[in-house]
Amino acid sequence: MAQLPSLQMLKSFEAVSRLGSFTQAAAELHVSHSAISQQIKALEAYLGRQLLQRQTKKVTVSEDGRLYAIQIRDALKTLEDATFQLKTNPRQAELVIATLPSFAAHWLAPRLMDFRQLYPQIHLKLLVDLAVGDLSEQQFDVAIRMGNGDWRAAAQKELLFYDELWVVAATDFQQGRLYFSDQQIIETPVISSLETWNWWCEKADVAFPEQSLLQVNDSNVVIEMLRRGLGVALERKSVVFDLVQQGILKRISNTVVAYPWAYWSVIPEGQTLQPETSLFLDWLKQQVQIYENDLGCDTAL
């Protein structure tokens, strides 16, 4: 962009050309008469053009000055409008949150409406992916990740909560039957991963018939299969708790298994902690506390 005269020069000339008086222009801009005169002389020297014709009792604008004043007036009005719009419209801050599909769908998303009502000026964006990848290669403000907390590319991390595995089924599974022994559970069609069912069978002290297992590596698919009454599943408490509370799913065993990984909030290395990120982290900790309080009120079977 070409070098421009100072804004003060332009404002001084615009005021004098409009008012026809150095004195009135000085009063409008809250400066001295001599200051206005100096700004006009500096502008004329910069342009190499005479903008004003000075007479004893009045000031008239030259033809060059008249045309220039019209353009300056339009430009100053554009600046004024842009400044007013920026000051009166709050900044639309964006917060990018990265997390797993199952956690986003069944724990975070149902609670996010509360955050949006509290902070409507913050635009939320969820990055949902099974493959979390390298923290240093992703573009987000905060991640909610599952693991042991050992992330070298994390500038800040905080434990949210530990999880456990529940055996669940649709509320009307097998005509709404309420009680299943652990042995009866593994004799029904079972869904989820082989590894987690092995953990549960070891805890329940039952042998696991692998031929009855349908392995599924996506919790959202598992939930849909449960809704359709296609079997029982071993799922993370964080994924199914709200569905159990709503009567969509039911727990069918008091045998639970501690999940080896926890949920953490993670800020990637090199990421500046923005005010909206701090607000989200504080809100997230409050939601975790509410969730854990609800868990304390939950009765098993």
PDB file of N, CA and C in Angstrom, residues 98 131-141 151-155 267-271:
ATOM      1  N   ALA A  98     -11.100 -31.131  20.252  1.00  0.00           N
ATOM      2  CA  ALA A  98     -10.856 -32.431  19.614  1.00  0.00           C
ATOM      3  C   ALA A  98     -11.160 -33.545  20.608  1.00  0.00           C
ATOM      4  N   ALA A 131      -8.895 -41.696  15.237  1.00  0.00           N
ATOM      5  CA  ALA A 131      -7.430 -41.642  15.264  1.00  0.00           C
ATOM      6  C   ALA A 131      -7.008 -40.287  15.796  1.00  0.00           C
ATOM      7  N   VAL A 132      -6.623 -40.264  17.073  1.00  0.00           N
ATOM      8  CA  VAL A 132      -6.307 -38.982  17.692  1.00  0.00           C
ATOM      9  C   VAL A 132      -5.025 -38.383  17.147  1.00  0.00           C
ATOM     10  N   GLY A 133      -4.052 -39.205  16.809  1.00  0.00           N
ATOM     11  CA  GLY A 133      -2.830 -38.730  16.177  1.00  0.00           C
ATOM     12  C   GLY A 133      -1.910 -37.968  17.102  1.00  0.00           C
ATOM     13  N   ASP A 134      -0.905 -37.351  16.488  1.00  0.00           N
ATOM     14  CA  ASP A 134       0.118 -36.612  17.220  1.00  0.00           C
ATOM     15  C   ASP A 134      -0.428 -35.245  17.622  1.00  0.00           C
ATOM     16  N   LEU A 135      -0.292 -34.918  18.901  1.00  0.00           N
ATOM     17  CA  LEU A 135      -0.781 -33.628  19.380  1.00  0.00           C
ATOM     18  C   LEU A 135      -0.165 -32.461  18.621  1.00  0.00           C
ATOM     19  N   SER A 136       1.118 -32.582  18.301  1.00  0.00           N
ATOM     20  CA  SER A 136       1.828 -31.474  17.667  1.00  0.00           C
ATOM     21  C   SER A 136       1.382 -31.233  16.232  1.00  0.00           C
ATOM     22  N   GLU A 137       0.674 -32.192  15.626  1.00  0.00           N
ATOM     23  CA  GLU A 137       0.277 -32.070  14.222  1.00  0.00           C
ATOM     24  C   GLU A 137      -1.173 -31.632  14.054  1.00  0.00           C
ATOM     25  N   GLN A 138      -1.886 -31.418  15.155  1.00  0.00           N
ATOM     26  CA  GLN A 138      -3.309 -31.114  15.055  1.00  0.00           C
ATOM     27  C   GLN A 138      -3.588 -29.657  15.395  1.00  0.00           C
ATOM     28  N   GLN A 139      -4.622 -29.123  14.771  1.00  0.00           N
ATOM     29  CA  GLN A 139      -5.005 -27.737  14.969  1.00  0.00           C
ATOM     30  C   GLN A 139      -6.261 -27.673  15.829  1.00  0.00           C
ATOM     31  N   PHE A 140      -6.077 -27.538  17.126  1.00  0.00           N
ATOM     32  CA  PHE A 140      -7.210 -27.403  18.040  1.00  0.00           C
ATOM     33  C   PHE A 140      -6.758 -26.617  19.261  1.00  0.00           C
ATOM     34  N   ASP A 141      -7.735 -26.147  20.027  1.00  0.00           N
ATOM     35  CA  ASP A 141      -7.428 -25.384  21.242  1.00  0.00           C
ATOM     36  C   ASP A 141      -7.307 -26.288  22.457  1.00  0.00           C
ATOM     37  N   TRP A 151       1.729 -37.625  27.376  1.00  0.00           N
ATOM     38  CA  TRP A 151       1.794 -36.985  26.064  1.00  0.00           C
ATOM     39  C   TRP A 151       2.883 -35.923  26.096  1.00  0.00           C
ATOM     40  N   ARG A 152       3.957 -36.173  25.399  1.00  0.00           N
ATOM     41  CA  ARG A 152       5.102 -35.261  25.438  1.00  0.00           C
ATOM     42  C   ARG A 152       4.801 -33.916  24.796  1.00  0.00           C
ATOM     43  N   ALA A 153       3.893 -33.919  23.835  1.00  0.00           N
ATOM     44  CA  ALA A 153       3.585 -32.667  23.135  1.00  0.00           C
ATOM     45  C   ALA A 153       2.495 -31.868  23.841  1.00  0.00           C
ATOM     46  N   ALA A 154       2.190 -32.226  25.083  1.00  0.00           N
ATOM     47  CA  ALA A 154       1.155 -31.512  25.830  1.00  0.00           C
ATOM     48  C   ALA A 154       1.795 -30.422  26.682  1.00  0.00           C
ATOM     49  N   ALA A 155       1.345 -29.185  26.492  1.00  0.00           N
ATOM     50  CA  ALA A 155       1.831 -28.087  27.325  1.00  0.00           C
ATOM     51  C   ALA A 155       1.137 -28.099  28.676  1.00  0.00           C
ATOM     52  N   ILE A 267      -3.933 -29.468  26.502  1.00  0.00           N
ATOM     53  CA  ILE A 267      -3.608 -28.295  25.689  1.00  0.00           C
ATOM     54  C   ILE A 267      -2.307 -28.605  24.955  1.00  0.00           C
ATOM     55  N   PRO A 268      -2.285 -28.542  23.629  1.00  0.00           N
ATOM     56  CA  PRO A 268      -1.063 -28.891  22.898  1.00  0.00           C
ATOM     57  C   PRO A 268       0.058 -27.887  23.136  1.00  0.00           C
ATOM     58  N   GLU A 269       1.266 -28.372  23.040  1.00  0.00           N
ATOM     59  CA  GLU A 269       2.452 -27.539  23.232  1.00  0.00           C
ATOM     60  C   GLU A 269       2.485 -26.423  22.193  1.00  0.00           C
ATOM     61  N   GLY A 270       2.843 -25.229  22.635  1.00  0.00           N
ATOM     62  CA  GLY A 270       2.912 -24.087  21.730  1.00  0.00           C
ATOM     63  C   GLY A 270       1.589 -23.377  21.537  1.00  0.00           C
ATOM     64  N   GLN A 271       0.523 -23.902  22.129  1.00  0.00           N
ATOM     65  CA  GLN A 271      -0.799 -23.294  21.986  1.00  0.00           C
ATOM     66  C   GLN A 271      -0.994 -22.228  23.059  1.00  0.00           C
TER      67      GLN A 271
END
